CSV table of C-alpha atoms in Angstrom, one decimal:
chain,number,residue,atom,x,y,z
Q,730,UNK,CA,203.7,255.1,201.6
Q,731,UNK,CA,205.7,257.3,199.2
Q,732,UNK,CA,204.8,254.9,196.3
Q,733,UNK,CA,201.0,255.3,197.2
Q,734,UNK,CA,201.5,259.1,196.9
Q,735,UNK,CA,203.1,258.8,193.5
Q,736,UNK,CA,200.4,256.4,192.0
Q,737,UNK,CA,197.8,258.9,193.5
Q,738,UNK,CA,199.6,261.7,191.6
Q,739,UNK,CA,199.7,259.7,188.3
Q,740,UNK,CA,195.9,258.7,188.6
Q,741,UNK,CA,195.1,262.4,189.2
Q,742,UNK,CA,196.9,263.6,186.2
Q,743,UNK,CA,195.1,260.9,184.1
Q,744,UNK,CA,191.7,261.9,185.5
Q,745,UNK,CA,192.4,265.6,184.7
Q,746,UNK,CA,193.5,264.7,181.0
Q,747,UNK,CA,190.3,262.5,180.6
Q,748,UNK,CA,188.2,265.3,182.0
Q,749,UNK,CA,189.6,267.9,179.6
Q,750,UNK,CA,189.2,265.6,176.4
Q,751,UNK,CA,185.5,264.9,177.6
Q,752,UNK,CA,185.0,268.7,177.8
Q,753,UNK,CA,186.4,269.2,174.3
Q,754,UNK,CA,184.2,266.5,172.9
Q,755,UNK,CA,181.1,268.0,174.4
Q,756,UNK,CA,182.0,271.4,172.7
Q,757,UNK,CA,182.3,269.7,169.4
Q,758,UNK,CA,179.0,267.8,170.0
Q,759,UNK,CA,177.3,271.2,170.6
Q,760,UNK,CA,178.3,272.3,167.1
Q,761,UNK,CA,181.5,274.2,167.8
Q,762,UNK,CA,184.1,273.1,165.2
Q,763,UNK,CA,187.9,273.4,165.3
Q,764,UNK,CA,189.3,276.4,163.2
Q,765,UNK,CA,190.7,274.7,160.0
Q,766,UNK,CA,193.3,277.4,159.9
Q,767,UNK,CA,194.8,276.1,163.2
Q,768,UNK,CA,195.0,272.6,161.8
Q,769,UNK,CA,196.8,274.0,158.8
Q,770,UNK,CA,199.5,275.5,161.1
Q,771,UNK,CA,199.8,272.3,163.0
Q,772,UNK,CA,200.4,270.3,159.9
Q,773,UNK,CA,202.8,273.0,158.6
Q,774,UNK,CA,204.9,272.5,161.9
Q,775,UNK,CA,205.4,268.9,161.2
Q,776,UNK,CA,207.1,269.4,157.9
Q,777,UNK,CA,210.9,269.4,157.4
Q,778,UNK,CA,212.5,272.8,157.1
Q,779,UNK,CA,213.5,274.0,153.6
Q,780,UNK,CA,217.3,273.8,153.3
Q,781,UNK,CA,217.6,274.3,149.5
Q,782,UNK,CA,220.7,276.3,148.7
Q,783,UNK,CA,219.9,279.4,146.7
Q,784,UNK,CA,221.1,283.0,146.4
Q,785,UNK,CA,219.3,284.5,149.4
Q,786,UNK,CA,219.9,283.3,153.0
Q,787,UNK,CA,217.4,284.5,155.4
Q,788,UNK,CA,217.3,283.5,159.2
Q,789,UNK,CA,214.0,281.6,159.9
Q,790,UNK,CA,212.6,279.6,162.6
Q,791,UNK,CA,211.3,276.0,162.3
Q,792,UNK,CA,209.5,273.7,164.6
Q,793,UNK,CA,211.8,270.7,165.7
Q,794,UNK,CA,209.5,267.8,166.1
Q,795,UNK,CA,212.3,265.7,168.0
Q,796,UNK,CA,212.7,268.3,170.7
Q,797,UNK,CA,209.3,269.9,170.4
Q,798,UNK,CA,210.6,273.5,170.3
Q,799,UNK,CA,211.4,276.1,167.6
Q,800,UNK,CA,215.0,276.4,166.3
Q,801,UNK,CA,216.7,278.8,164.0
Q,802,UNK,CA,218.1,278.0,160.6
Q,803,UNK,CA,219.1,279.7,157.3
Q,804,UNK,CA,216.3,279.7,154.6
Q,805,UNK,CA,217.7,279.5,151.0
Q,806,UNK,CA,215.0,281.8,149.6
Q,807,UNK,CA,213.9,279.6,146.7
Q,808,UNK,CA,211.5,276.9,146.0
Q,809,UNK,CA,208.6,279.0,147.0
Q,810,UNK,CA,207.8,276.7,149.9
Q,811,UNK,CA,207.8,278.4,153.3
Q,812,UNK,CA,206.3,275.7,155.2
Q,813,UNK,CA,207.9,275.4,158.7
Q,814,UNK,CA,209.7,278.6,158.0
Q,815,UNK,CA,208.6,281.3,160.5
Q,816,UNK,CA,209.9,285.0,160.7
Q,817,UNK,CA,210.3,284.8,164.6
Q,818,UNK,CA,210.5,282.5,167.4
Q,819,UNK,CA,207.3,283.9,168.8
Q,820,UNK,CA,205.3,283.2,165.6
Q,821,UNK,CA,206.6,279.7,165.5
Q,822,UNK,CA,205.7,278.8,169.1
Q,823,UNK,CA,202.4,280.4,168.8
Q,824,UNK,CA,201.6,278.3,165.8
Q,825,UNK,CA,203.2,275.0,166.8
Q,826,UNK,CA,203.2,274.7,170.6
Q,827,UNK,CA,200.3,272.7,172.0
Q,828,UNK,CA,197.6,274.2,174.1
Q,829,UNK,CA,195.5,273.0,176.7
Q,830,UNK,CA,192.3,275.1,177.3
Q,831,UNK,CA,191.0,275.9,180.7
Q,832,UNK,CA,187.7,277.5,181.8
Q,833,UNK,CA,189.5,280.2,183.6
Q,834,UNK,CA,192.2,280.9,181.0
Q,835,UNK,CA,194.2,279.4,178.1
Q,836,UNK,CA,197.4,277.7,179.4
Q,837,UNK,CA,200.2,277.1,177.0
Q,838,UNK,CA,201.7,273.7,177.4
Q,839,UNK,CA,204.7,272.5,175.6
Q,840,UNK,CA,205.1,268.8,175.4
Q,841,UNK,CA,208.9,269.3,176.3
Q,842,UNK,CA,207.8,270.3,179.7
Q,843,UNK,CA,206.0,267.1,180.1
Q,844,UNK,CA,208.9,264.8,179.0
Q,845,UNK,CA,210.6,264.8,182.4
Q,846,UNK,CA,207.3,263.7,184.1
Q,847,UNK,CA,206.9,260.9,181.3
Q,848,UNK,CA,210.5,259.8,181.8
Q,849,UNK,CA,210.0,259.6,185.6
Q,850,UNK,CA,206.9,257.6,185.4
Q,851,UNK,CA,208.5,255.2,182.7
Q,852,UNK,CA,211.4,254.7,185.2
Q,853,UNK,CA,209.2,254.4,188.3
Q,854,UNK,CA,206.6,252.1,186.7
Q,855,UNK,CA,209.1,250.0,184.6
Q,856,UNK,CA,212.0,249.7,186.9
Q,857,UNK,CA,210.7,249.9,190.4
Q,858,UNK,CA,207.1,248.5,190.3
Q,859,UNK,CA,207.8,245.5,187.8
Q,860,UNK,CA,211.7,245.2,188.5
Q,861,UNK,CA,212.2,245.4,184.6
Q,862,UNK,CA,215.5,246.2,183.1
Q,863,UNK,CA,217.3,246.0,186.4
Q,864,UNK,CA,219.2,243.2,188.1
Q,865,UNK,CA,218.8,242.8,191.9
Q,866,UNK,CA,222.4,242.7,193.2
Q,867,UNK,CA,221.3,240.5,196.2
Q,868,UNK,CA,219.8,237.8,194.1
Q,869,UNK,CA,222.4,237.6,191.4
Q,870,UNK,CA,224.5,234.4,191.2
Q,871,UNK,CA,227.9,234.1,189.8
């Protein structure tokens, strides 16, 4: 019974995600376009931080694509390239964190918050349902 509940929750999450993407597609079909400035920010967030060693060392924030959050580093102050070098943590998260829009309000959703769920689903579906990557101690022969 517990496995049925878990599968139901997974199915519900998938349905909500599909409904949200369909709603976004409908808005684009009506002529509403994405803000190109927002797209520029998203692309900027995926660049590597500028670690060039120069005379000026200024604390900056960059978006770490491995952990999906903003981290602080020392910007060298040269090369003129300030991509993925934000002045504050809030500015970095505002520009780089993912958002899911809702009809009632805009909800900020960081992918790092979904990782435990994805990890759980991977373990549950991979290990428990299909029995992959795990030996059953009862059926093992020596």
